[in-house]
mmCIF file of C-alpha atoms in Angstrom:
data_model
loop_
_atom_site.group_PDB
_atom_site.id
_atom_site.type_symbol
_atom_site.label_atom_id
_atom_site.label_comp_id
_atom_site.label_asym_id
_atom_site.label_seq_id
_atom_site.Cartn_x
_atom_site.Cartn_y
_atom_site.Cartn_z
ATOM 1 C CA UNK A 1 145.869 104.297 116.497
ATOM 2 C CA UNK A 2 146.520 104.112 112.761
ATOM 3 C CA UNK A 3 144.408 101.848 110.763
ATOM 4 C CA UNK A 4 145.697 99.383 108.150
ATOM 5 C CA UNK A 5 144.657 99.199 104.545
ATOM 6 C CA UNK A 6 140.975 97.850 104.222
ATOM 7 C CA UNK A 7 140.524 97.967 107.981
ATOM 8 C CA UNK A 8 136.662 98.247 107.158
ATOM 9 C CA UNK A 9 136.607 95.358 104.986
ATOM 10 C CA UNK A 10 138.505 93.089 107.769
ATOM 11 C CA UNK A 11 135.661 94.206 110.422
ATOM 12 C CA UNK A 12 132.951 93.044 107.977
ATOM 13 C CA UNK A 13 134.820 89.847 107.593
ATOM 14 C CA UNK A 14 135.333 89.361 111.299
ATOM 15 C CA UNK A 15 131.490 89.949 111.700
ATOM 16 C CA UNK A 16 130.403 87.581 109.181
ATOM 17 C CA UNK A 17 133.153 85.151 110.188
ATOM 18 C CA UNK A 18 131.425 85.080 113.727
ATOM 19 C CA UNK A 19 127.876 84.792 111.928
ATOM 20 C CA UNK A 20 129.216 81.763 110.019
ATOM 21 C CA UNK A 21 130.526 80.034 113.096
ATOM 22 C CA UNK A 22 127.157 80.576 114.826
ATOM 23 C CA UNK A 23 125.463 79.061 111.746
ATOM 24 C CA UNK A 24 127.711 76.173 111.879
ATOM 25 C CA UNK A 25 126.988 75.575 115.533
ATOM 26 C CA UNK A 26 123.294 76.055 114.703
ATOM 27 C CA UNK A 27 123.566 73.365 111.772
ATOM 28 C CA UNK A 28 125.574 71.079 114.000
ATOM 29 C CA UNK A 29 123.136 71.169 116.934
ATOM 30 C CA UNK A 30 120.249 70.665 114.229
ATOM 31 C CA UNK A 31 118.929 73.984 115.356
ATOM 32 C CA UNK A 32 118.376 75.518 111.624
ATOM 33 C CA UNK A 33 116.247 72.180 110.850
ATOM 34 C CA UNK A 34 114.187 72.721 113.780
ATOM 35 C CA UNK A 35 113.571 76.178 112.974
ATOM 36 C CA UNK A 36 112.647 75.625 109.173
ATOM 37 C CA UNK A 37 110.788 72.332 110.082
ATOM 38 C CA UNK A 38 108.710 74.221 112.638
ATOM 39 C CA UNK A 39 107.637 77.057 110.562
ATOM 40 C CA UNK A 40 104.362 76.206 108.863
ATOM 41 C CA UNK A 41 104.298 79.636 107.070
ATOM 42 C CA UNK A 42 107.751 79.207 105.578
ATOM 43 C CA UNK A 43 108.602 83.023 106.083
ATOM 44 C CA UNK A 44 111.753 82.079 107.846
ATOM 45 C CA UNK A 45 112.899 80.813 104.409
ATOM 46 C CA UNK A 46 112.131 84.323 102.874
ATOM 47 C CA UNK A 47 113.930 85.991 105.759
ATOM 48 C CA UNK A 48 116.976 83.792 105.426
ATOM 49 C CA UNK A 49 117.032 84.539 101.443
ATOM 50 C CA UNK A 50 116.582 88.249 102.206
ATOM 51 C CA UNK A 51 119.384 88.272 104.468
ATOM 52 C CA UNK A 52 121.837 86.465 101.962
ATOM 53 C CA UNK A 53 121.184 88.668 99.370
ATOM 54 C CA UNK A 54 121.755 91.793 101.450
ATOM 55 C CA UNK A 55 124.889 90.278 102.837
ATOM 56 C CA UNK A 56 126.496 89.726 99.630
ATOM 57 C CA UNK A 57 125.405 93.486 98.616
ATOM 58 C CA UNK A 58 127.082 94.526 101.901
ATOM 59 C CA UNK A 59 130.270 92.828 100.975
ATOM 60 C CA UNK A 60 130.303 94.831 97.711
ATOM 61 C CA UNK A 61 129.967 98.025 99.312
ATOM 62 C CA UNK A 62 132.267 97.150 102.182
ATOM 63 C CA UNK A 63 135.041 96.637 99.834
ATOM 64 C CA UNK A 64 134.285 99.719 97.867
ATOM 65 C CA UNK A 65 133.977 101.893 100.663
ATOM 66 C CA UNK A 66 137.379 100.292 101.941
ATOM 67 C CA UNK A 67 139.056 100.917 98.637
ATOM 68 C CA UNK A 68 137.960 104.641 98.654
ATOM 69 C CA UNK A 69 139.049 105.068 102.286
ATOM 70 C CA UNK A 70 142.594 103.663 101.018
ATOM 71 C CA UNK A 71 142.884 105.870 98.008
ATOM 72 C CA UNK A 72 141.403 109.052 99.893
ATOM 73 C CA UNK A 73 144.356 108.566 102.317
ATOM 74 C CA UNK A 74 146.854 108.777 99.371
ATOM 75 C CA UNK A 75 145.189 111.894 97.764
ATOM 76 C CA UNK A 76 145.072 113.764 101.460
ATOM 77 C CA UNK A 77 148.967 113.031 101.710
ATOM 78 C CA UNK A 78 149.456 114.093 97.979
ATOM 79 C CA UNK A 79 147.253 117.176 97.985
ATOM 80 C CA UNK A 80 148.718 118.474 101.423
ATOM 81 C CA UNK A 81 150.835 121.688 100.567
ATOM 82 C CA UNK A 82 150.170 121.505 96.981
ATOM 83 C CA UNK A 83 148.357 123.857 94.440
ATOM 84 C CA UNK A 84 145.642 121.917 92.604
ATOM 85 C CA UNK A 85 144.830 122.282 88.820
ATOM 86 C CA UNK A 86 142.195 121.190 86.629
ATOM 87 C CA UNK A 87 143.459 119.848 83.408
ATOM 88 C CA UNK A 88 141.848 117.332 80.974
ATOM 89 C CA UNK A 89 139.063 116.835 83.151
ATOM 90 C CA UNK A 90 141.377 115.444 86.083
ATOM 91 C CA UNK A 91 142.904 117.153 89.152
ATOM 92 C CA UNK A 92 146.515 117.762 88.897
ATOM 93 C CA UNK A 93 149.008 118.497 91.591
ATOM 94 C CA UNK A 94 151.174 121.599 90.474
ATOM 95 C CA UNK A 95 150.319 120.675 87.017
ATOM 96 C CA UNK A 96 152.183 117.810 86.914
ATOM 97 C CA UNK A 97 151.075 114.706 89.019
ATOM 98 C CA UNK A 98 147.636 113.256 88.425
ATOM 99 C CA UNK A 99 145.418 112.493 91.188
ATOM 100 C CA UNK A 100 144.274 109.132 91.572
ATOM 101 C CA UNK A 101 140.711 108.361 90.528
ATOM 102 C CA UNK A 102 138.417 107.984 93.534
ATOM 103 C CA UNK A 103 135.463 109.828 94.578
ATOM 104 C CA UNK A 104 137.529 112.249 96.678
ATOM 105 C CA UNK A 105 139.162 113.227 93.597
ATOM 106 C CA UNK A 106 136.085 113.742 91.690
ATOM 107 C CA UNK A 107 134.972 115.956 94.668
ATOM 108 C CA UNK A 108 137.781 118.084 94.206
ATOM 109 C CA UNK A 109 137.315 118.339 90.528
ATOM 110 C CA UNK A 110 133.978 119.697 91.166
ATOM 111 C CA UNK A 111 135.123 122.170 93.794
ATOM 112 C CA UNK A 112 137.971 123.311 91.428
ATOM 113 C CA UNK A 113 135.284 123.814 88.796
ATOM 114 C CA UNK A 114 133.100 125.701 91.006
ATOM 115 C CA UNK A 115 135.823 128.067 92.401
ATOM 116 C CA UNK A 116 136.863 128.979 88.799
ATOM 117 C CA UNK A 117 133.018 129.626 88.025
ATOM 118 C CA UNK A 118 132.250 131.715 90.862
ATOM 119 C CA UNK A 119 132.174 135.497 90.485
ATOM 120 C CA UNK A 120 135.269 136.786 92.030
ATOM 121 C CA UNK A 121 133.796 139.687 93.903
ATOM 122 C CA UNK A 122 131.667 136.916 95.797
ATOM 123 C CA UNK A 123 134.894 136.274 98.070
ATOM 124 C CA UNK A 124 135.212 133.214 100.359
ATOM 125 C CA UNK A 125 131.361 133.099 101.256
ATOM 126 C CA UNK A 126 130.671 131.747 97.967
ATOM 127 C CA UNK A 127 133.479 129.070 98.138
ATOM 128 C CA UNK A 128 132.282 128.177 101.432
ATOM 129 C CA UNK A 129 128.680 127.831 100.227
ATOM 130 C CA UNK A 130 129.793 125.753 97.171
ATOM 131 C CA UNK A 131 131.774 123.608 99.580
ATOM 132 C CA UNK A 132 129.089 122.755 101.982
ATOM 133 C CA UNK A 133 126.736 121.904 98.824
ATOM 134 C CA UNK A 134 129.262 119.741 97.265
ATOM 135 C CA UNK A 135 129.943 118.033 100.619
ATOM 136 C CA UNK A 136 125.956 117.283 100.781
ATOM 137 C CA UNK A 137 125.769 115.957 97.506
ATOM 138 C CA UNK A 138 129.045 113.851 97.990
ATOM 139 C CA UNK A 139 127.495 112.495 101.306
ATOM 140 C CA UNK A 140 124.198 111.567 99.765
ATOM 141 C CA UNK A 141 126.129 109.670 96.835
ATOM 142 C CA UNK A 142 128.301 107.867 99.440
ATOM 143 C CA UNK A 143 125.174 107.120 101.763
ATOM 144 C CA UNK A 144 122.068 106.694 99.886
ATOM 145 C CA UNK A 145 123.191 103.007 98.715
ATOM 146 C CA UNK A 146 123.043 102.296 102.355
ATOM 147 C CA UNK A 147 119.296 102.780 102.868
ATOM 148 C CA UNK A 148 118.415 99.493 100.850
ATOM 149 C CA UNK A 149 119.855 98.131 103.763
ATOM 150 C CA UNK A 150 117.922 99.616 106.255
ATOM 151 C CA UNK A 151 114.732 99.082 104.242
ATOM 152 C CA UNK A 152 115.706 95.337 104.091
ATOM 153 C CA UNK A 153 116.302 95.039 108.072
ATOM 154 C CA UNK A 154 113.062 96.781 108.501
ATOM 155 C CA UNK A 155 111.505 94.148 106.176
ATOM 156 C CA UNK A 156 112.742 90.942 108.155
ATOM 157 C CA UNK A 157 111.296 92.478 111.184
ATOM 158 C CA UNK A 158 108.007 92.855 109.540
ATOM 159 C CA UNK A 159 108.026 89.563 108.058
ATOM 160 C CA UNK A 160 108.965 87.978 111.443
ATOM 161 C CA UNK A 161 105.909 89.801 113.008
ATOM 162 C CA UNK A 162 103.518 88.564 109.847
ATOM 163 C CA UNK A 163 104.894 85.121 110.697
ATOM 164 C CA UNK A 164 103.877 85.774 114.538
ATOM 165 C CA UNK A 165 100.271 86.747 113.378
ATOM 166 C CA UNK A 166 99.856 83.657 110.918
ATOM 167 C CA UNK A 167 101.157 81.470 113.923
ATOM 168 C CA UNK A 168 98.605 82.828 116.162
ATOM 169 C CA UNK A 169 95.813 82.316 113.621
ATOM 170 C CA UNK A 170 96.885 78.658 113.151
ATOM 171 C CA UNK A 171 96.971 78.326 116.824
ATOM 172 C CA UNK A 172 93.419 79.917 117.521
ATOM 173 C CA UNK A 173 91.830 78.311 114.335
ATOM 174 C CA UNK A 174 92.693 74.607 115.857
ATOM 175 C CA UNK A 175 89.859 75.293 118.507
ATOM 176 C CA UNK A 176 87.086 77.120 116.180
ATOM 177 C CA UNK A 177 84.926 74.326 115.171
ATOM 178 C CA UNK A 178 85.696 72.017 117.978
ATOM 179 C CA UNK A 179 82.431 70.633 119.838
ATOM 180 C CA UNK A 180 83.685 67.487 121.342
ATOM 181 C CA UNK A 181 86.518 67.646 123.875
ATOM 182 C CA UNK A 182 87.431 64.204 124.243
ATOM 183 C CA UNK A 183 91.181 62.916 124.654
ATOM 184 C CA UNK A 184 91.965 62.326 120.997
ATOM 185 C CA UNK A 185 90.405 65.445 120.019
ATOM 186 C CA UNK A 186 92.605 67.307 122.717
ATOM 187 C CA UNK A 187 95.515 65.647 121.485
ATOM 188 C CA UNK A 188 94.977 66.995 117.901
ATOM 189 C CA UNK A 189 94.092 70.326 118.997
ATOM 190 C CA UNK A 190 97.216 70.403 121.137
ATOM 191 C CA UNK A 191 99.294 69.497 118.158
ATOM 192 C CA UNK A 192 98.057 72.074 115.959
ATOM 193 C CA UNK A 193 98.287 74.581 118.540
ATOM 194 C CA UNK A 194 101.781 73.841 119.126
ATOM 195 C CA UNK A 195 102.765 74.090 115.412
ATOM 196 C CA UNK A 196 100.957 77.460 115.242
ATOM 197 C CA UNK A 197 103.016 78.458 118.382
ATOM 198 C CA UNK A 198 106.071 77.154 116.934
ATOM 199 C CA UNK A 199 105.598 79.153 113.662
ATOM 200 C CA UNK A 200 104.871 82.424 115.733
ATOM 201 C CA UNK A 201 108.123 82.204 117.572
ATOM 202 C CA UNK A 202 110.436 80.778 114.868
ATOM 203 C CA UNK A 203 109.518 83.368 112.368
ATOM 204 C CA UNK A 204 109.828 86.177 115.328
ATOM 205 C CA UNK A 205 113.246 84.711 116.059
ATOM 206 C CA UNK A 206 114.479 84.514 112.437
ATOM 207 C CA UNK A 207 113.440 88.014 111.622
ATOM 208 C CA UNK A 208 114.773 89.915 114.713
ATOM 209 C CA UNK A 209 118.190 87.771 114.387
ATOM 210 C CA UNK A 210 118.468 88.660 110.495
ATOM 211 C CA UNK A 211 117.351 92.184 110.950
ATOM 212 C CA UNK A 212 120.050 92.875 113.775
ATOM 213 C CA UNK A 213 123.133 91.288 112.011
ATOM 214 C CA UNK A 214 121.692 93.310 108.972
ATOM 215 C CA UNK A 215 121.663 96.477 110.922
ATOM 216 C CA UNK A 216 125.178 95.495 112.375
ATOM 217 C CA UNK A 217 126.742 95.296 108.825
ATOM 218 C CA UNK A 218 125.147 98.618 107.645
ATOM 219 C CA UNK A 219 126.341 100.488 110.916
ATOM 220 C CA UNK A 220 129.991 99.522 109.858
ATOM 221 C CA UNK A 221 129.464 100.934 106.284
ATOM 222 C CA UNK A 222 128.018 104.035 107.809
ATOM 223 C CA UNK A 223 130.754 104.614 110.061
ATOM 224 C CA UNK A 224 133.414 104.002 107.120
ATOM 225 C CA UNK A 225 131.299 106.411 105.047
ATOM 226 C CA UNK A 226 131.436 109.012 107.670
ATOM 227 C CA UNK A 227 135.438 108.422 107.953
ATOM 228 C CA UNK A 228 135.467 109.571 104.212
ATOM 229 C CA UNK A 229 133.376 112.282 104.497
ATOM 230 C CA UNK A 230 135.210 113.679 107.617
ATOM 231 C CA UNK A 231 138.635 113.269 105.572
ATOM 232 C CA UNK A 232 136.952 115.237 102.815
ATOM 233 C CA UNK A 233 135.680 117.898 104.915
ATOM 234 C CA UNK A 234 139.063 118.608 106.726
ATOM 235 C CA UNK A 235 141.073 118.410 103.244
ATOM 236 C CA UNK A 236 138.757 120.913 101.417
ATOM 237 C CA UNK A 237 138.623 123.209 104.676
ATOM 238 C CA UNK A 238 141.989 123.202 105.630
ATOM 239 C CA UNK A 239 144.669 122.436 102.476
ATOM 240 C CA UNK A 240 142.129 123.193 99.389
ATOM 241 C CA UNK A 241 139.845 126.374 100.042
ATOM 242 C CA UNK A 242 142.589 128.626 101.295
ATOM 243 C CA UNK A 243 144.613 127.847 97.822
ATOM 244 C CA UNK A 244 141.703 128.468 95.492
#
């Protein structure tokens, strides 16, 4: 099945649209109000703010990778069956047509430079080694920015667990200094215990939900990056290296 233009960004938009619809329902049923009012530690606000920040970052990465996928398809179609030449710091097809500027074009530029500087007696093994090294660098440049998203996802879970601990501390602290168990005292204790339990559960819920949604977004980004890497590997191994 042929994928359309900016399919990665459209998938991300579909995911965020579902999240937005869920938030609309939560606001309509006053569930968010219940969440934030029931969290005495206010860690749910921190988790929510981190989620908004990382979602904006993910939107930028999704658009960037989606655009790179589109341009890489153009480069793949142009480079198929043509000789590549380096001129004026860019890659040209048959010394006439310049390839579009993108990550794949810069990778091909580096590969051509390495091929021209390799010792002619080293043969294809040296080119294969150079290609593997450049692929590793290319993959690192493409996927290392995603580590921030996985870090944020882990931080959200840990903040939720921290809120759980704070909630249990508040709950147990309400009965530490109690000496008289009359009706009014027990009512106050139960209210404080309910507040602590609410903090524990609400922060855990916020941390888990935001972490799962963040991980889902960056899983999409990793899939897009893997697709771009596969295109690069196929182009270099099948159509470029045999002509260098």
